[in-house]
Coordinates of C-alpha atoms in Angstrom, one line a residue:
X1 CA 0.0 0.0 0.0
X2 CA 1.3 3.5 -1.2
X3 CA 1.0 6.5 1.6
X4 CA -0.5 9.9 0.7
X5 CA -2.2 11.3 3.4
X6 CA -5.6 13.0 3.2
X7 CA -5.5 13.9 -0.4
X8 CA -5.7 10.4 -1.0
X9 CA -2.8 10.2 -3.6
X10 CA -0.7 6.8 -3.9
X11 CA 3.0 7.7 -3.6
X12 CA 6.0 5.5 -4.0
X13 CA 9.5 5.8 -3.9
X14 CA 11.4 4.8 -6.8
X15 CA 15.1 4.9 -6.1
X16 CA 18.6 3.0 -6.4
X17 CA 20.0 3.5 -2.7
X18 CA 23.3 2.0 -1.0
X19 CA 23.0 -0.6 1.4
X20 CA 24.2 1.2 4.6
X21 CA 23.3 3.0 7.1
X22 CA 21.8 6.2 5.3
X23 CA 20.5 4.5 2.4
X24 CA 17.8 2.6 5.7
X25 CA 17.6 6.0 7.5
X26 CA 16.0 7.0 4.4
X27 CA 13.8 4.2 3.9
X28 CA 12.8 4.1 7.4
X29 CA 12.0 8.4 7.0
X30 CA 10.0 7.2 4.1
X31 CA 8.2 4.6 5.7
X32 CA 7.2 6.8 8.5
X33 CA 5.8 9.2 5.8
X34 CA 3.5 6.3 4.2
X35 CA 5.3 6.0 1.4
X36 CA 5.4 2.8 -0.1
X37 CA 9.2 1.7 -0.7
X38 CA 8.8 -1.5 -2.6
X39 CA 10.4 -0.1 -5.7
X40 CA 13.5 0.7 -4.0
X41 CA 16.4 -1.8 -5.2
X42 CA 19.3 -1.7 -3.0
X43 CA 22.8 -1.6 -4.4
X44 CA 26.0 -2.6 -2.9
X45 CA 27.9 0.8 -0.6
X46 CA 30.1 1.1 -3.3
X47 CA 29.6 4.5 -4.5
X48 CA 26.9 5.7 -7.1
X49 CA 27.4 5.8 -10.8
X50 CA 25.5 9.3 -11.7
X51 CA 26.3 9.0 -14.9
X52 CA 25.2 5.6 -15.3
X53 CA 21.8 6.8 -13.2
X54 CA 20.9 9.4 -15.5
X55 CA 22.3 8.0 -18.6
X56 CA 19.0 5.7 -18.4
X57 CA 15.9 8.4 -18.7
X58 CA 15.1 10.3 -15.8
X59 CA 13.8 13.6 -16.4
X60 CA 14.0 15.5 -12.6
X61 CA 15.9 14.8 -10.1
X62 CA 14.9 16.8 -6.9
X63 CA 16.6 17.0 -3.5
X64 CA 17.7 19.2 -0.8
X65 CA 18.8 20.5 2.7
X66 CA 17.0 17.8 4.3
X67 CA 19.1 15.5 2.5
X68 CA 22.5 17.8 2.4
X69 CA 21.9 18.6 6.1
X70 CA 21.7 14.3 7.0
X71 CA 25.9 14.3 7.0
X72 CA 28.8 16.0 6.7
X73 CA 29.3 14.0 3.8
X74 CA 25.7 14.0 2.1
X75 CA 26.7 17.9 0.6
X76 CA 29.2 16.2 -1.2
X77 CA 26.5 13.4 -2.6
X78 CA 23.6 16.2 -3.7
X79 CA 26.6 18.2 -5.7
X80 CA 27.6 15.3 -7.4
X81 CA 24.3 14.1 -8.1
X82 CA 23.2 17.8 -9.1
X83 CA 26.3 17.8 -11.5
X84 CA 25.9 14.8 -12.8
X85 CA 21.9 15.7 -13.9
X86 CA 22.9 18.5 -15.5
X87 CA 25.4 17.1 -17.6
X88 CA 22.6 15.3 -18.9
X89 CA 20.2 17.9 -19.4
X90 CA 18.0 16.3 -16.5
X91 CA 15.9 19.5 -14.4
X92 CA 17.7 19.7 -11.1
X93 CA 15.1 21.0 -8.2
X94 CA 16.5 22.2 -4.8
X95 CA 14.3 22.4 -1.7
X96 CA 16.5 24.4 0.6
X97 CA 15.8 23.2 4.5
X98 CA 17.9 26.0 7.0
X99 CA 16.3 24.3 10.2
X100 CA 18.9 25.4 13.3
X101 CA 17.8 21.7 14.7
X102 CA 19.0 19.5 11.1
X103 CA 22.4 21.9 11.0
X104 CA 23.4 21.5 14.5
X105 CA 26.8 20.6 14.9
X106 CA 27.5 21.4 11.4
X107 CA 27.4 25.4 10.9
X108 CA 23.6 26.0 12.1
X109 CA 21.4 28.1 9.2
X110 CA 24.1 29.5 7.9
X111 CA 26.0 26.8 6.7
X112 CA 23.1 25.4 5.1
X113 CA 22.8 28.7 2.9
X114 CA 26.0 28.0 1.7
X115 CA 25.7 24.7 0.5
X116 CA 23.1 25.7 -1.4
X117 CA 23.5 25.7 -5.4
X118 CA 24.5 28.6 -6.8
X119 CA 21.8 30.4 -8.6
X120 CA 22.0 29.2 -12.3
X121 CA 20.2 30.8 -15.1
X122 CA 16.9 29.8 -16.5
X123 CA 18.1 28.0 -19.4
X124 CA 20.1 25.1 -17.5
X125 CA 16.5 24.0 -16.6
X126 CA 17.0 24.5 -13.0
X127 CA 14.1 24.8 -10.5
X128 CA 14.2 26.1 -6.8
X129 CA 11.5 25.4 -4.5
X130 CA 11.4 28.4 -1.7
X131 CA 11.8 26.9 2.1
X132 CA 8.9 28.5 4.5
X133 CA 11.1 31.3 5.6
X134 CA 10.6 32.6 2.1
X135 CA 7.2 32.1 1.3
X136 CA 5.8 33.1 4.9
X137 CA 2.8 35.2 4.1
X138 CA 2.0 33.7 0.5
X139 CA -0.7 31.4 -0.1
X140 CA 0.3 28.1 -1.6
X141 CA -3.7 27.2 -1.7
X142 CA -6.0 27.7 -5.1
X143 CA -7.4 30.5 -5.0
X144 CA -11.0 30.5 -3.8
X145 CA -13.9 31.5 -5.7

């Protein structure tokens, strides 16, 4: 069964994740979201091939300081993944996440501004999704009639 919450849309994740340690934090975040993970397959912790990855179709890859914020070493995985989309013309999305409580330890808010992408022009195909402490006092609802 696929999660979705009161909307009532199925969602899975469909993913290629190491076999370690945050490849199951992940899954088990996922889980807790009601998610379904079935589609995951696991892969050896032997480093990800991005170019292998994207070389096969996808069209968006999306991630962000959530992700970045998991490690001191998970920056270094959404660059390379980010880097890695663009040199094959996939749309690279960025949720930024500056949450003092996910950066502790490593830098706090501002630390996670700076390992944020660099703002790329419209033509690379880049999309940014604003955090809360940029949209605070804009609707994300449909309008009413």
């Amino acid at each position: 069964m696929a999660g979705g919450g009161p909307v009532g849309i199925l969602i899975a994740l469909v993913a290629r994740t190491a076999d370690n340690a945050v490849g199951r934090l992940i899954e088990d975040l996922t889980l807790q979201g009601g998610v379904d993970t079935s589609p995951i397959r696991w892969t050896p912790d032997d480093g990800i091939d991005w170019d292998t990855v994207f070389s096969t179709g996808p069209r968006w890859l999306h991630t962000g300081g959530i992700f970045a914020g998991l490690s001191d070493t998970t920056i270094d995985v959404a660059d390379e993944a980010m880097a890695a989309a663009r040199r094959h013309g996939v749309t690279v999305s960025y949720d930024p996440n500056h949450s003092p409580r996910l950066w502790a330890g490593r830098g706090g808010p501002d630390r996670a501004r700076e390992t944020e992408p660099a703002p790329r022009p419209a033509r690379r195909r880049r999309r940014r999704c604003p955090g809360p402490d940029r949209t605070r006092g804009h609707s994300t609802s449909p309008p009413t009639k």
